[in-house]
Short mmCIF file of C-alpha atoms in Angstrom, two decimals:
data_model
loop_
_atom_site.label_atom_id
_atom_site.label_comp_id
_atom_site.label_asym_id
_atom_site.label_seq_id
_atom_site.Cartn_x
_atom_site.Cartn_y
_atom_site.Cartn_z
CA UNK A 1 -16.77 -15.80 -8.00
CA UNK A 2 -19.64 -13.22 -7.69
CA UNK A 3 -20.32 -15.06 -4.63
CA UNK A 4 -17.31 -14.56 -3.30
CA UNK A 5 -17.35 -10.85 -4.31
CA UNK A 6 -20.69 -10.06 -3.06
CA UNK A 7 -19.82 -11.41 0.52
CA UNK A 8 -16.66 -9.67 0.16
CA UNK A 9 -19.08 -6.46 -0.54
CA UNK A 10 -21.02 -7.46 2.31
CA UNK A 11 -18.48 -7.39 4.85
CA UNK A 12 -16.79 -4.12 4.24
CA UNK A 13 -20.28 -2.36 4.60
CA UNK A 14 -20.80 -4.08 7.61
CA UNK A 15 -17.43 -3.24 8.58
CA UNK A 16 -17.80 0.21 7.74
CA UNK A 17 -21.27 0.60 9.46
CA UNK A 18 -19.14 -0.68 12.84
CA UNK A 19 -16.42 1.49 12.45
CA UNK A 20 -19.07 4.64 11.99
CA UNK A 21 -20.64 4.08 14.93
CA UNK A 22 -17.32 3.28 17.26
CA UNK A 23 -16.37 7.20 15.73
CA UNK A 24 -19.42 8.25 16.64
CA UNK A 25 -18.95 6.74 20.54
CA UNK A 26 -15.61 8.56 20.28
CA UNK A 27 -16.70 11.61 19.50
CA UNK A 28 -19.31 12.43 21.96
CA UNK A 29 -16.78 11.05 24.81
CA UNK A 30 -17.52 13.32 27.87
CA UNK A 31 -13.27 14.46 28.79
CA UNK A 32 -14.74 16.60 31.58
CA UNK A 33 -13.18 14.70 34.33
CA UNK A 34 -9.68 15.56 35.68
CA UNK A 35 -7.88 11.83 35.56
CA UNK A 36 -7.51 11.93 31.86
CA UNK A 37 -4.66 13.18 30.03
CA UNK A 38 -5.64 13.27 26.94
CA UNK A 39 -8.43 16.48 26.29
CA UNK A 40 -11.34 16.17 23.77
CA UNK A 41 -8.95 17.53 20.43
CA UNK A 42 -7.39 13.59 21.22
CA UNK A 43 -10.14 12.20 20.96
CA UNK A 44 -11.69 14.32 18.51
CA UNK A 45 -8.41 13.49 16.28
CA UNK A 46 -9.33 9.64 16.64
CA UNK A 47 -13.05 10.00 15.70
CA UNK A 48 -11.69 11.66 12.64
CA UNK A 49 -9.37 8.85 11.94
CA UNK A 50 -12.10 6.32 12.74
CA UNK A 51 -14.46 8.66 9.98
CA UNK A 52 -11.43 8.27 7.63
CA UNK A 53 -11.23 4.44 7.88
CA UNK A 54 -15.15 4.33 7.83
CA UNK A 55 -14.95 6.28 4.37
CA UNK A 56 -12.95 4.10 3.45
CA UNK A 57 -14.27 1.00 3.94
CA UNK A 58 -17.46 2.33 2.53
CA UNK A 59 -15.53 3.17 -0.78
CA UNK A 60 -14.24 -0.68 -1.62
CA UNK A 61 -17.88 -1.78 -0.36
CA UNK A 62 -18.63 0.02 -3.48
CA UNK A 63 -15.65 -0.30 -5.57
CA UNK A 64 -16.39 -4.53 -4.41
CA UNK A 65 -20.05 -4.08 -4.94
CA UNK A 66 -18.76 -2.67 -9.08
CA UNK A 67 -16.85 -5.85 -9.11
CA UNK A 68 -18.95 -8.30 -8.28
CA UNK A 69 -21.71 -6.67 -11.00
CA UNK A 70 -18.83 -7.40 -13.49
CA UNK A 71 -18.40 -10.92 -12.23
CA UNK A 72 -22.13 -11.37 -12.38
CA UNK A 73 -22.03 -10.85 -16.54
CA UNK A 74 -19.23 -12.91 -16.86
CA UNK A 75 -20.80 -15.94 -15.21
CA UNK A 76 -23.93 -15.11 -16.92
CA UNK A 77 -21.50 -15.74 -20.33
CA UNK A 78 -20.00 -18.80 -19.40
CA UNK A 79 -22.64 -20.40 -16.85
CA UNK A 80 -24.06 -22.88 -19.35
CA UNK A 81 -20.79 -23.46 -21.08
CA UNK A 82 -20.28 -27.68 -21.37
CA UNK A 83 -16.58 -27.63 -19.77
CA UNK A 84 -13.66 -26.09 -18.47
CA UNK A 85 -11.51 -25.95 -21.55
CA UNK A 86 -15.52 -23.97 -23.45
CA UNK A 87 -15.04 -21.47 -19.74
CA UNK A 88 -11.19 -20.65 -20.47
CA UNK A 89 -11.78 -20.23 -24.21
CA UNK A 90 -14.49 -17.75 -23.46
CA UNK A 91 -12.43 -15.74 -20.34
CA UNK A 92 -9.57 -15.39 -22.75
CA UNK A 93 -11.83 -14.02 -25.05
CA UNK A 94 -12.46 -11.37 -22.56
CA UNK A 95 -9.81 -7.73 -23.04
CA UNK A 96 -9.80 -7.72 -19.27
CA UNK A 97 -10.97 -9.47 -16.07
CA UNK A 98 -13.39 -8.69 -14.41
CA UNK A 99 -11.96 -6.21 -11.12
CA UNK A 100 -9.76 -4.55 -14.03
CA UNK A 101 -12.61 -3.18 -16.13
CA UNK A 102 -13.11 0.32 -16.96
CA UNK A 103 -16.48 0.65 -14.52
CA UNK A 104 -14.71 -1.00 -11.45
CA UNK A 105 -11.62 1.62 -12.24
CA UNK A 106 -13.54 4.32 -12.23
CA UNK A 107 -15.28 3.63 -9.54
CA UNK A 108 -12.46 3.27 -7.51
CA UNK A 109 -10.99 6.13 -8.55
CA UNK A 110 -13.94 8.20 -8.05
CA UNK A 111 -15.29 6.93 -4.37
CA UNK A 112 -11.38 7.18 -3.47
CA UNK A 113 -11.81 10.31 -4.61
CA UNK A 114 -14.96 11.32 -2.41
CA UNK A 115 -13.76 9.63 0.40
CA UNK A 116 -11.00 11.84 0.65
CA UNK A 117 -12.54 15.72 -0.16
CA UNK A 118 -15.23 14.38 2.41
CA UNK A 119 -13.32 13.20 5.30
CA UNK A 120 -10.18 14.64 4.75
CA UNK A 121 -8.15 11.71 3.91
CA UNK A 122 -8.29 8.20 3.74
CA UNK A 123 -7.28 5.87 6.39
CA UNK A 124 -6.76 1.79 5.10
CA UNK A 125 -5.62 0.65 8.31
CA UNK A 126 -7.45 1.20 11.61
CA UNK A 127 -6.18 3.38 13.84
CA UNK A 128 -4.82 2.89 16.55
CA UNK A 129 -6.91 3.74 20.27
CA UNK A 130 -5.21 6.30 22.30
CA UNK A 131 -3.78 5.18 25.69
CA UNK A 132 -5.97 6.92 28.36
CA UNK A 133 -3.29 7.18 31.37
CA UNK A 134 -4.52 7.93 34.64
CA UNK A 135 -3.01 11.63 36.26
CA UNK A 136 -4.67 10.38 39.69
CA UNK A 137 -2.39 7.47 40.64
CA UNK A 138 -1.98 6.85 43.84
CA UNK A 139 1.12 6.84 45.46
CA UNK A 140 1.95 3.79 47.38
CA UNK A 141 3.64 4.40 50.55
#
């Protein structure tokens, strides 16, 4: 399990490093040309979004990151335990798993938090890219 958890940490930073730099890319986009409709405040708008979504893929990197510290002790508890039935006597034992704790919570709750006051808002799902249509078609005869 913390193996699973730390990859899972792994790939929203990565994620969110990938998502930072496609908002950056948006941001400086040069709308000085006439055959674009949309005008730098669109694109603007979508490098926000992108920052949002960045945020907050950066927050459950960290939120996962809590987690899979939690999942760490546990298997530190039960690693040298002789069987399964000695593993589920011990887990039971436990008042909560481990992504319920009171340090993953509050994590959450408090890069959530951050996340939001910083960027504005917070943005699960990736946006989606603006259509760039063309005001220079040509005109077939």
């Amino acid at each position: 399990i913390p193996l699973c958890c730390s990859g899972a940490t792994s790939c929203f930073a990565l994620y969110s490093a990938k998502v930072t730099l496609a908002a950056k890319q948006w941001a400086v986009l040069d709308t000085g040309e006439n055959d674009t409709v949309y005008e730098g405040s669109q694109f603007s708008r979508h490098a926000n979004l992108l920052n949002q979504h960045a945020g907050t893929c950066a927050a459950l990197s960290l939120i996962s990151a809590v987690a899979t510290y939690e999942a760490v002790k546990d298997w530190r508890g039960y690693r040298k335990l002789p069987s399964l039935d000695h593993i589920e006597n011990w887990l039971l034992k436990r008042p909560l798993p481990f992504f319920a704790r009171t340090t993953v919570l509050c994590t959450a709750a408090f890069s959530l938090i951050c996340v939001k006051n910083v960027n504005g808002g917070l943005q699960f799902l990736q946006p989606s890219q603006p259509v760039i249509v063309s005001q220079n078609r040509r005109k077939d005869p």
